[in-house]
PDB file of C-alpha atoms in Angstrom:
ATOM      1  CA  MET A  12     269.431 132.325 220.229  1.00  0.00           C
ATOM      2  CA  PHE A  13     269.111 129.492 217.705  1.00  0.00           C
ATOM      3  CA  ASN A  14     266.513 126.734 217.590  1.00  0.00           C
ATOM      4  CA  ASN A  15     268.639 124.486 215.391  1.00  0.00           C
ATOM      5  CA  LYS A  16     271.947 124.273 213.581  1.00  0.00           C
ATOM      6  CA  LEU A  17     270.464 125.484 210.267  1.00  0.00           C
ATOM      7  CA  GLU A  18     269.649 128.864 211.801  1.00  0.00           C
ATOM      8  CA  PHE A  19     273.199 129.093 213.112  1.00  0.00           C
ATOM      9  CA  LYS A  20     274.551 128.158 209.686  1.00  0.00           C
ATOM     10  CA  GLY A  21     272.502 130.917 208.027  1.00  0.00           C
ATOM     11  CA  ALA A  22     273.884 133.498 210.462  1.00  0.00           C
ATOM     12  CA  VAL A  23     277.482 132.334 209.908  1.00  0.00           C
ATOM     13  CA  ILE A  24     277.026 132.560 206.139  1.00  0.00           C
ATOM     14  CA  GLY A  25     275.772 136.122 206.523  1.00  0.00           C
ATOM     15  CA  THR A  26     278.754 137.268 208.553  1.00  0.00           C
ATOM     16  CA  LEU A  27     281.124 135.507 206.119  1.00  0.00           C
ATOM     17  CA  LEU A  28     279.554 137.439 203.253  1.00  0.00           C
ATOM     18  CA  GLY A  29     280.575 140.511 205.250  1.00  0.00           C
ATOM     19  CA  ASP A  30     283.737 141.078 207.290  1.00  0.00           C
ATOM     20  CA  ALA A  31     284.364 137.633 208.791  1.00  0.00           C
ATOM     21  CA  CYS A  32     286.712 135.137 207.182  1.00  0.00           C
ATOM     22  CA  ILE A  33     287.902 131.564 207.468  1.00  0.00           C
ATOM     23  CA  PRO A  34     291.698 131.449 207.012  1.00  0.00           C
ATOM     24  CA  THR A  35     293.016 128.888 204.560  1.00  0.00           C
ATOM     25  CA  PRO A  36     293.583 125.650 206.507  1.00  0.00           C
ATOM     26  CA  THR A  37     297.149 124.371 206.761  1.00  0.00           C
ATOM     27  CA  ARG A  38     298.455 120.858 207.419  1.00  0.00           C
ATOM     28  CA  LYS A  39     294.906 119.513 206.837  1.00  0.00           C
ATOM     29  CA  ILE A  40     293.639 120.733 210.209  1.00  0.00           C
ATOM     30  CA  THR A  41     290.133 121.906 211.002  1.00  0.00           C
ATOM     31  CA  CYS A  42     289.179 125.504 210.251  1.00  0.00           C
ATOM     32  CA  HIS A  43     288.195 128.390 212.484  1.00  0.00           C
ATOM     33  CA  LEU A  44     286.396 131.698 211.914  1.00  0.00           C
ATOM     34  CA  GLN A  45     287.781 135.118 212.778  1.00  0.00           C
ATOM     35  CA  LEU A  46     286.558 138.699 212.522  1.00  0.00           C
ATOM     36  CA  SER A  47     287.386 142.191 213.750  1.00  0.00           C
ATOM     37  CA  HIS A  48     285.679 145.571 214.153  1.00  0.00           C
ATOM     38  CA  LYS A  49     286.626 149.005 215.374  1.00  0.00           C
ATOM     39  CA  LYS A  50     286.427 149.635 219.097  1.00  0.00           C
ATOM     40  CA  ALA A  51     283.376 151.892 218.662  1.00  0.00           C
ATOM     41  CA  ASP A  52     281.407 148.875 217.349  1.00  0.00           C
ATOM     42  CA  GLU A  53     282.353 146.598 220.244  1.00  0.00           C
ATOM     43  CA  GLU A  54     278.673 146.118 221.105  1.00  0.00           C
ATOM     44  CA  TYR A  55     278.100 144.691 217.624  1.00  0.00           C
ATOM     45  CA  LEU A  56     281.123 142.390 217.907  1.00  0.00           C
ATOM     46  CA  ASN A  57     279.901 141.111 221.284  1.00  0.00           C
ATOM     47  CA  MET A  58     276.586 140.255 219.648  1.00  0.00           C
ATOM     48  CA  LYS A  59     278.460 138.148 217.101  1.00  0.00           C
ATOM     49  CA  VAL A  60     280.577 136.549 219.813  1.00  0.00           C
ATOM     50  CA  ASN A  61     277.467 135.441 221.709  1.00  0.00           C
ATOM     51  CA  MET A  62     276.113 134.027 218.472  1.00  0.00           C
ATOM     52  CA  LEU A  63     279.307 132.093 217.641  1.00  0.00           C
ATOM     53  CA  ARG A  64     279.481 130.598 221.137  1.00  0.00           C
ATOM     54  CA  TYR A  65     276.510 128.463 220.127  1.00  0.00           C
ATOM     55  CA  LEU A  66     279.091 126.097 218.582  1.00  0.00           C
ATOM     56  CA  THR A  67     282.501 126.718 220.202  1.00  0.00           C
ATOM     57  CA  GLU A  68     284.272 129.037 222.597  1.00  0.00           C
ATOM     58  CA  VAL A  69     285.386 132.399 221.205  1.00  0.00           C
ATOM     59  CA  THR A  70     288.506 134.375 222.122  1.00  0.00           C
ATOM     60  CA  VAL A  71     288.241 138.176 222.095  1.00  0.00           C
ATOM     61  CA  LYS A  72     291.274 140.450 221.921  1.00  0.00           C
ATOM     62  CA  GLU A  73     291.880 144.179 221.658  1.00  0.00           C
ATOM     63  CA  TYR A  74     294.706 145.644 219.595  1.00  0.00           C
ATOM     64  CA  ASP A  75     295.786 148.861 217.885  1.00  0.00           C
ATOM     65  CA  GLN A  76     295.966 149.094 214.114  1.00  0.00           C
ATOM     66  CA  LYS A  77     298.482 151.602 212.758  1.00  0.00           C
ATOM     67  CA  LEU A  78     297.649 153.218 209.433  1.00  0.00           C
ATOM     68  CA  ASP A  79     299.273 156.355 207.986  1.00  0.00           C
ATOM     69  CA  ASP A  80     300.905 157.222 211.315  1.00  0.00           C
ATOM     70  CA  LYS A  81     297.540 156.999 213.066  1.00  0.00           C
ATOM     71  CA  ILE A  82     296.410 154.406 215.586  1.00  0.00           C
ATOM     72  CA  TYR A  83     292.925 152.901 215.426  1.00  0.00           C
ATOM     73  CA  PRO A  84     291.693 150.743 218.348  1.00  0.00           C
ATOM     74  CA  GLN A  85     290.288 147.420 217.124  1.00  0.00           C
ATOM     75  CA  VAL A  86     288.563 144.408 218.668  1.00  0.00           C
ATOM     76  CA  SER A  87     288.945 140.931 217.179  1.00  0.00           C
ATOM     77  CA  ALA A  88     287.317 137.568 217.827  1.00  0.00           C
ATOM     78  CA  ARG A  89     288.443 134.041 216.940  1.00  0.00           C
ATOM     79  CA  THR A  90     286.515 130.811 217.303  1.00  0.00           C
ATOM     80  CA  ARG A  91     287.996 127.434 218.079  1.00  0.00           C
ATOM     81  CA  SER A  92     288.563 125.050 215.201  1.00  0.00           C
ATOM     82  CA  HIS A  93     285.597 122.893 214.244  1.00  0.00           C
ATOM     83  CA  PRO A  94     284.738 120.631 211.258  1.00  0.00           C
ATOM     84  CA  PHE A  95     281.614 122.751 210.671  1.00  0.00           C
ATOM     85  CA  TYR A  96     283.812 125.591 209.426  1.00  0.00           C
ATOM     86  CA  ASN A  97     285.576 123.207 207.035  1.00  0.00           C
ATOM     87  CA  SER A  98     282.283 122.451 205.285  1.00  0.00           C
ATOM     88  CA  ILE A  99     281.487 126.184 205.065  1.00  0.00           C
ATOM     89  CA  TYR A 100     284.992 126.837 203.716  1.00  0.00           C
ATOM     90  CA  ASP A 101     284.511 124.268 200.944  1.00  0.00           C
ATOM     91  CA  HIS A 102     281.369 126.083 199.737  1.00  0.00           C
ATOM     92  CA  MET A 103     282.504 129.699 200.161  1.00  0.00           C
ATOM     93  CA  TYR A 104     286.171 129.616 199.159  1.00  0.00           C
ATOM     94  CA  TYR A 105     287.887 128.692 195.930  1.00  0.00           C
ATOM     95  CA  GLN A 106     291.701 128.737 195.743  1.00  0.00           C
ATOM     96  CA  GLY A 107     291.796 130.959 198.825  1.00  0.00           C
ATOM     97  CA  ARG A 108     289.319 133.503 197.408  1.00  0.00           C
ATOM     98  CA  LYS A 109     285.889 134.101 198.931  1.00  0.00           C
ATOM     99  CA  THR A 110     283.023 133.216 196.580  1.00  0.00           C
ATOM    100  CA  VAL A 111     279.340 132.193 196.709  1.00  0.00           C
ATOM    101  CA  ASP A 112     277.088 129.481 195.335  1.00  0.00           C
ATOM    102  CA  GLU A 113     273.365 128.747 195.423  1.00  0.00           C
ATOM    103  CA  HIS A 114     273.681 126.271 198.287  1.00  0.00           C
ATOM    104  CA  VAL A 115     274.994 128.775 200.838  1.00  0.00           C
ATOM    105  CA  LEU A 116     272.610 131.503 199.683  1.00  0.00           C
ATOM    106  CA  LYS A 117     269.626 129.176 200.105  1.00  0.00           C
ATOM    107  CA  CYS A 118     270.684 128.789 203.747  1.00  0.00           C
ATOM    108  CA  LEU A 119     270.851 132.557 204.373  1.00  0.00           C
ATOM    109  CA  THR A 120     268.474 133.626 207.165  1.00  0.00           C
ATOM    110  CA  PRO A 121     267.101 137.082 208.105  1.00  0.00           C
ATOM    111  CA  LEU A 122     269.777 137.298 210.823  1.00  0.00           C
ATOM    112  CA  GLY A 123     272.430 136.385 208.264  1.00  0.00           C
ATOM    113  CA  LEU A 124     271.144 139.075 205.891  1.00  0.00           C
ATOM    114  CA  ALA A 125     271.217 141.597 208.748  1.00  0.00           C
ATOM    115  CA  LEU A 126     274.806 140.695 209.725  1.00  0.00           C
ATOM    116  CA  TRP A 127     275.912 140.982 206.109  1.00  0.00           C
ATOM    117  CA  TYR A 128     274.276 144.404 205.797  1.00  0.00           C
ATOM    118  CA  PHE A 129     275.693 145.645 209.119  1.00  0.00           C
ATOM    119  CA  ASP A 130     279.177 144.603 207.959  1.00  0.00           C
ATOM    120  CA  ASP A 131     279.215 145.875 204.368  1.00  0.00           C
ATOM    121  CA  GLY A 132     276.048 147.938 204.019  1.00  0.00           C
ATOM    122  CA  THR A 133     275.475 151.670 204.179  1.00  0.00           C
ATOM    123  CA  LEU A 134     272.736 154.246 203.763  1.00  0.00           C
ATOM    124  CA  ALA A 135     273.872 156.435 200.883  1.00  0.00           C
ATOM    125  CA  GLY A 136     272.264 159.700 199.822  1.00  0.00           C
ATOM    126  CA  GLU A 137     270.488 159.584 196.502  1.00  0.00           C
ATOM    127  CA  MET A 138     268.815 162.871 195.466  1.00  0.00           C
ATOM    128  CA  GLY A 139     267.644 163.495 199.021  1.00  0.00           C
ATOM    129  CA  TRP A 140     266.713 159.842 199.543  1.00  0.00           C
ATOM    130  CA  ARG A 141     269.054 157.667 201.618  1.00  0.00           C
ATOM    131  CA  ASN A 142     268.986 154.194 200.148  1.00  0.00           C
ATOM    132  CA  PRO A 143     270.687 150.969 201.363  1.00  0.00           C
ATOM    133  CA  TYR A 144     273.762 149.796 199.475  1.00  0.00           C
ATOM    134  CA  ILE A 145     275.850 146.681 200.085  1.00  0.00           C
ATOM    135  CA  CYS A 146     279.528 147.130 199.235  1.00  0.00           C
ATOM    136  CA  SER A 147     279.977 143.677 197.722  1.00  0.00           C
ATOM    137  CA  HIS A 148     282.898 144.732 195.523  1.00  0.00           C
ATOM    138  CA  ASN A 149     284.990 141.735 196.659  1.00  0.00           C
ATOM    139  CA  PHE A 150     282.751 139.621 194.436  1.00  0.00           C
ATOM    140  CA  ASN A 151     282.778 139.785 190.648  1.00  0.00           C
ATOM    141  CA  LYS A 152     279.858 140.730 188.396  1.00  0.00           C
ATOM    142  CA  ILE A 153     278.433 137.200 188.071  1.00  0.00           C
ATOM    143  CA  GLU A 154     278.614 136.624 191.827  1.00  0.00           C
ATOM    144  CA  ASN A 155     276.909 139.958 192.511  1.00  0.00           C
ATOM    145  CA  GLU A 156     274.109 139.103 190.102  1.00  0.00           C
ATOM    146  CA  LEU A 157     273.686 135.732 191.843  1.00  0.00           C
ATOM    147  CA  LEU A 158     273.554 137.493 195.224  1.00  0.00           C
ATOM    148  CA  CYS A 159     270.869 139.892 193.964  1.00  0.00           C
ATOM    149  CA  ARG A 160     268.812 137.054 192.503  1.00  0.00           C
ATOM    150  CA  MET A 161     268.976 134.850 195.601  1.00  0.00           C
ATOM    151  CA  VAL A 162     268.221 137.712 198.033  1.00  0.00           C
ATOM    152  CA  HIS A 163     265.140 138.525 195.964  1.00  0.00           C
ATOM    153  CA  LYS A 164     264.114 134.874 195.924  1.00  0.00           C
ATOM    154  CA  ARG A 165     264.631 134.432 199.677  1.00  0.00           C
ATOM    155  CA  PHE A 166     263.358 137.738 201.059  1.00  0.00           C
ATOM    156  CA  GLY A 167     261.339 139.406 198.303  1.00  0.00           C
ATOM    157  CA  VAL A 168     263.493 142.545 198.096  1.00  0.00           C
ATOM    158  CA  THR A 169     265.206 143.584 194.889  1.00  0.00           C
ATOM    159  CA  PHE A 170     268.851 144.578 194.692  1.00  0.00           C
ATOM    160  CA  ARG A 171     270.469 145.686 191.455  1.00  0.00           C
ATOM    161  CA  THR A 172     274.133 145.415 190.485  1.00  0.00           C
ATOM    162  CA  VAL A 173     275.879 148.786 190.223  1.00  0.00           C
ATOM    163  CA  LYS A 174     279.122 149.244 188.308  1.00  0.00           C
ATOM    164  CA  LYS A 175     281.741 151.616 189.732  1.00  0.00           C
ATOM    165  CA  ASN A 176     285.140 152.538 188.308  1.00  0.00           C
ATOM    166  CA  ILE A 177     287.710 153.411 190.978  1.00  0.00           C
ATOM    167  CA  LYS A 178     291.387 154.029 190.162  1.00  0.00           C
ATOM    168  CA  ASP A 179     291.190 152.346 186.750  1.00  0.00           C
ATOM    169  CA  LYS A 180     289.535 149.266 188.261  1.00  0.00           C
ATOM    170  CA  THR A 181     285.941 148.112 187.879  1.00  0.00           C
ATOM    171  CA  TYR A 182     283.931 147.032 190.919  1.00  0.00           C
ATOM    172  CA  TYR A 183     280.335 145.878 191.352  1.00  0.00           C
ATOM    173  CA  TRP A 184     278.104 146.820 194.287  1.00  0.00           C
ATOM    174  CA  MET A 185     274.496 146.083 195.208  1.00  0.00           C
ATOM    175  CA  ARG A 186     271.878 148.840 195.376  1.00  0.00           C
ATOM    176  CA  LEU A 187     268.417 148.268 196.823  1.00  0.00           C
ATOM    177  CA  ARG A 188     265.379 149.207 194.775  1.00  0.00           C
ATOM    178  CA  ARG A 189     263.837 152.357 196.253  1.00  0.00           C
ATOM    179  CA  LYS A 190     260.369 151.044 196.929  1.00  0.00           C
ATOM    180  CA  ASP A 191     261.802 148.049 198.834  1.00  0.00           C
ATOM    181  CA  ARG A 192     263.638 150.180 201.396  1.00  0.00           C
ATOM    182  CA  GLU A 193     261.059 149.953 204.183  1.00  0.00           C
ATOM    183  CA  LYS A 194     260.558 146.225 203.648  1.00  0.00           C
ATOM    184  CA  PHE A 195     264.297 145.561 203.767  1.00  0.00           C
ATOM    185  CA  LEU A 196     264.863 147.718 206.860  1.00  0.00           C
ATOM    186  CA  ASN A 197     261.980 145.944 208.615  1.00  0.00           C
ATOM    187  CA  ILE A 198     263.825 142.646 208.042  1.00  0.00           C
ATOM    188  CA  VAL A 199     267.195 143.751 209.433  1.00  0.00           C
ATOM    189  CA  ALA A 200     266.158 146.327 212.077  1.00  0.00           C
ATOM    190  CA  PRO A 201     265.121 143.800 214.807  1.00  0.00           C
ATOM    191  CA  PHE A 202     268.722 142.514 214.956  1.00  0.00           C
ATOM    192  CA  ALA A 203     270.451 145.926 215.030  1.00  0.00           C
ATOM    193  CA  PRO A 204     272.396 146.977 218.150  1.00  0.00           C
ATOM    194  CA  GLN A 205     272.473 150.652 219.080  1.00  0.00           C
ATOM    195  CA  CYS A 206     275.813 151.252 217.339  1.00  0.00           C
ATOM    196  CA  MET A 207     274.255 150.154 214.022  1.00  0.00           C
ATOM    197  CA  ARG A 208     271.421 152.654 214.147  1.00  0.00           C
ATOM    198  CA  ARG A 209     273.280 154.677 211.517  1.00  0.00           C
ATOM    199  CA  LYS A 210     272.555 151.913 208.993  1.00  0.00           C
ATOM    200  CA  ILE A 211     268.847 151.380 209.614  1.00  0.00           C
ATOM    201  CA  ASP A 212     267.487 154.882 210.304  1.00  0.00           C
ATOM    202  CA  PRO A 213     267.534 157.148 207.205  1.00  0.00           C
ATOM    203  CA  LEU A 214     266.889 160.198 209.420  1.00  0.00           C
ATOM    204  CA  PHE A 215     269.784 159.459 211.770  1.00  0.00           C
ATOM    205  CA  TYR A 216     273.167 161.070 211.193  1.00  0.00           C
ATOM    206  CA  GLU A 217     276.196 160.239 213.307  1.00  0.00           C
ATOM    207  CA  ASN A 218     277.260 162.918 215.732  1.00  0.00           C
ATOM    208  CA  ASP A 219     280.131 164.732 214.042  1.00  0.00           C
ATOM    209  CA  GLU A 220     281.347 166.707 217.066  1.00  0.00           C
ATOM    210  CA  LYS A 221     284.539 164.657 217.099  1.00  0.00           C
ATOM    211  CA  TYR A 222     285.374 166.082 213.670  1.00  0.00           C
ATOM    212  CA  ARG A 223     285.029 169.626 215.027  1.00  0.00           C
ATOM    213  CA  GLU A 224     287.408 169.252 217.957  1.00  0.00           C
ATOM    214  CA  GLU A 225     290.296 171.721 217.938  1.00  0.00           C
ATOM    215  CA  HIS A 226     293.674 171.893 219.631  1.00  0.00           C
ATOM    216  CA  GLU A 227     296.626 174.279 219.810  1.00  0.00           C
ATOM    217  CA  MET A 228     299.652 173.710 217.571  1.00  0.00           C
ATOM    218  CA  SER A 229     302.981 175.429 216.945  1.00  0.00           C
ATOM    219  CA  CYS A 230     303.901 176.623 213.444  1.00  0.00           C
ATOM    220  CA  GLU A 231     306.980 174.827 212.080  1.00  0.00           C
ATOM    221  CA  ILE A 232     308.183 178.000 210.309  1.00  0.00           C
ATOM    222  CA  CYS A 233     307.599 180.909 212.690  1.00  0.00           C
ATOM    223  CA  SER A 234     306.903 178.911 215.896  1.00  0.00           C
ATOM    224  CA  LYS A 235     303.721 180.912 216.380  1.00  0.00           C
ATOM    225  CA  SER A 236     300.829 179.133 218.136  1.00  0.00           C
ATOM    226  CA  PHE A 237     297.605 178.593 216.189  1.00  0.00           C
ATOM    227  CA  ILE A 238     294.356 176.646 216.554  1.00  0.00           C
ATOM    228  CA  ALA A 239     293.760 173.705 214.175  1.00  0.00           C
ATOM    229  CA  ASN A 240     291.218 170.928 213.794  1.00  0.00           C
ATOM    230  CA  THR A 241     292.185 167.714 215.577  1.00  0.00           C
ATOM    231  CA  HIS A 242     291.999 165.736 212.317  1.00  0.00           C
ATOM    232  CA  SER A 243     293.807 168.396 210.274  1.00  0.00           C
ATOM    233  CA  ILE A 244     297.268 167.716 208.844  1.00  0.00           C
ATOM    234  CA  ALA A 245     298.195 171.438 208.967  1.00  0.00           C
ATOM    235  CA  LYS A 246     301.718 172.149 210.225  1.00  0.00           C
ATOM    236  CA  ASN A 247     301.949 175.894 209.599  1.00  0.00           C
ATOM    237  CA  CYS A 248     299.885 178.925 210.580  1.00  0.00           C
ATOM    238  CA  LYS A 249     297.649 180.728 208.099  1.00  0.00           C
ATOM    239  CA  GLU A 250     300.111 183.585 207.433  1.00  0.00           C
ATOM    240  CA  CYS A 251     303.000 181.205 206.672  1.00  0.00           C
ATOM    241  CA  ASN A 252     300.802 179.065 204.437  1.00  0.00           C
ATOM    242  CA  GLN A 253     299.785 182.138 202.427  1.00  0.00           C
ATOM    243  CA  LYS A 254     303.429 183.179 202.120  1.00  0.00           C
ATOM    244  CA  ILE A 255     304.395 179.707 200.866  1.00  0.00           C
ATOM    245  CA  LEU A 256     301.466 179.753 198.434  1.00  0.00           C
ATOM    246  CA  ARG A 257     302.532 183.126 196.992  1.00  0.00           C
ATOM    247  CA  GLN A 258     306.100 181.863 196.536  1.00  0.00           C
ATOM    248  CA  GLU A 259     304.873 178.735 194.765  1.00  0.00           C
ATOM    249  CA  HIS A 260     302.627 180.803 192.500  1.00  0.00           C
ATOM    250  CA  ARG A 261     305.528 183.135 191.645  1.00  0.00           C
ATOM    251  CA  PHE A 262     307.816 180.197 190.873  1.00  0.00           C
ATOM    252  CA  HIS A 263     305.109 178.555 188.742  1.00  0.00           C
ATOM    253  CA  TYR A 264     304.450 181.642 186.620  1.00  0.00           C
ATOM    254  CA  ASP A 265     308.171 182.436 186.287  1.00  0.00           C
ATOM    255  CA  THR A 266     308.691 178.917 184.949  1.00  0.00           C
ATOM    256  CA  LEU A 267     305.894 179.400 182.414  1.00  0.00           C
ATOM    257  CA  ALA A 268     307.415 182.727 181.346  1.00  0.00           C
ATOM    258  CA  LYS A 269     310.793 181.073 180.710  1.00  0.00           C
ATOM    259  CA  GLN A 270     309.074 178.429 178.581  1.00  0.00           C
ATOM    260  CA  ARG A 271     307.550 181.182 176.413  1.00  0.00           C
ATOM    261  CA  VAL A 272     310.933 182.742 175.517  1.00  0.00           C
ATOM    262  CA  SER A 273     311.610 182.352 171.784  1.00  0.00           C
ATOM    263  CA  LYS A 274     313.598 183.839 168.889  1.00  0.00           C
ATOM    264  CA  CYS A 275     312.066 185.898 166.106  1.00  0.00           C
ATOM    265  CA  ILE A 276     312.391 184.160 162.719  1.00  0.00           C
ATOM    266  CA  GLN A 277     312.954 187.510 161.010  1.00  0.00           C
ATOM    267  CA  CYS A 278     315.473 189.358 163.130  1.00  0.00           C
ATOM    268  CA  ASP A 279     316.689 186.638 165.542  1.00  0.00           C
ATOM    269  CA  LYS A 280     315.744 188.858 168.446  1.00  0.00           C
ATOM    270  CA  THR A 281     314.809 187.105 171.692  1.00  0.00           C
ATOM    271  CA  PHE A 282     311.290 187.856 172.894  1.00  0.00           C
ATOM    272  CA  GLU A 283     308.626 186.454 175.240  1.00  0.00           C
ATOM    273  CA  LYS A 284     305.440 185.089 173.708  1.00  0.00           C
ATOM    274  CA  ARG A 285     302.116 186.160 175.093  1.00  0.00           C
ATOM    275  CA  PRO A 286     300.269 183.373 176.978  1.00  0.00           C
ATOM    276  CA  GLY A 287     298.326 181.145 174.599  1.00  0.00           C
ATOM    277  CA  LYS A 288     299.890 182.647 171.457  1.00  0.00           C
ATOM    278  CA  LYS A 289     301.973 180.731 168.913  1.00  0.00           C
ATOM    279  CA  THR A 290     303.537 183.763 167.235  1.00  0.00           C
ATOM    280  CA  VAL A 291     307.006 183.445 165.711  1.00  0.00           C
ATOM    281  CA  HIS A 292     307.679 187.186 165.304  1.00  0.00           C
ATOM    282  CA  CYS A 293     308.855 189.622 167.938  1.00  0.00           C
ATOM    283  CA  SER A 294     306.723 192.532 166.670  1.00  0.00           C
ATOM    284  CA  ARG A 295     304.221 193.599 164.028  1.00  0.00           C
ATOM    285  CA  LYS A 296     307.063 195.152 162.077  1.00  0.00           C
ATOM    286  CA  CYS A 297     308.745 191.787 161.660  1.00  0.00           C
ATOM    287  CA  SER A 298     305.511 189.950 160.985  1.00  0.00           C
ATOM    288  CA  GLY A 299     304.664 192.478 158.213  1.00  0.00           C
ATOM    289  CA  LYS A 300     307.729 191.626 156.163  1.00  0.00           C
ATOM    290  CA  SER A 301     306.974 189.421 153.181  1.00  0.00           C
ATOM    291  CA  HIS A 302     308.624 186.094 152.638  1.00  0.00           C
ATOM    292  CA  SER A 303     310.252 187.272 149.389  1.00  0.00           C
ATOM    293  CA  SER A 304     311.708 190.424 150.924  1.00  0.00           C
ATOM    294  CA  PHE A 305     313.109 188.347 153.759  1.00  0.00           C
ATOM    295  CA  TRP A 306     315.030 186.107 151.385  1.00  0.00           C
ATOM    296  CA  GLU A 307     316.068 189.104 149.272  1.00  0.00           C
ATOM    297  CA  ASN A 308     317.665 190.707 152.303  1.00  0.00           C
ATOM    298  CA  LYS A 309     319.182 187.378 153.274  1.00  0.00           C
ATOM    299  CA  ARG A 310     320.880 186.969 149.859  1.00  0.00           C
ATOM    300  CA  SER A 311     322.127 190.555 149.811  1.00  0.00           C
ATOM    301  CA  ASN A 312     323.661 190.137 153.237  1.00  0.00           C
ATOM    302  CA  GLN A 313     325.403 186.958 152.102  1.00  0.00           C
ATOM    303  CA  ALA A 314     326.730 188.723 148.966  1.00  0.00           C
ATOM    304  CA  ILE A 315     328.133 191.583 151.021  1.00  0.00           C
ATOM    305  CA  ALA A 316     329.796 189.116 153.348  1.00  0.00           C
TER     306      ALA A 316
END
């Protein structure tokens, strides 16, 4: 697969820019590389495993990842420790955080670029035009700008840094210039396994039949059977959901009505304000009384008392 160690180094750098990592070494031992992918992309992981066996043996394991009460089958790979990974770690990690410098980016090869894109890239719709993005949000703005500059210098394709605000945090991604799409895809396509076709063919859309699968469930309220989507979180039938929704609406509007209850400043009578109104009188009769007549009546009542 590789003619020399430099080609292997460029491929390793590419996969480290993506999903692979080198854990922080402990007790001054040599480092190793590890990575994982979902079970559906096992073909892609096997391609990486064959690549990494150029240097050392690689151990592959399958496991289940539990997230939000759901189980996702995963496949992981781990290389043996080797001093080569220590030198890569020194260039690509700082205080345990992944970073980049010009040295490692100068070593990036077309295979490395392809592995990076297959890990973190995507074809995103853009006004009817699906354009490659690289989700490089683990790097800061300066690092993203360096990545864009070095990719352009090495491969002649132009990426631009895109700013995105997500949950009050700012991230930076890389977006490919439109007219460079075909050139970029021609670079990475020769290395793509079948499971990565979704990232190199703008006309290809993943089969979404699995999202349309249905199964029978039992309503938690009335125990009536109903059909729901496999990925749905519904627990009740349609009729019970509508009943619950009507009750919640009634409670909501009753609460708003209670908040609108006020006292008239003229006659101290309790009344309900109309929605959106800030009136302080219960009727037009009270609102028509002048300020002077109000105090005149107030004084006369006090004198009688």
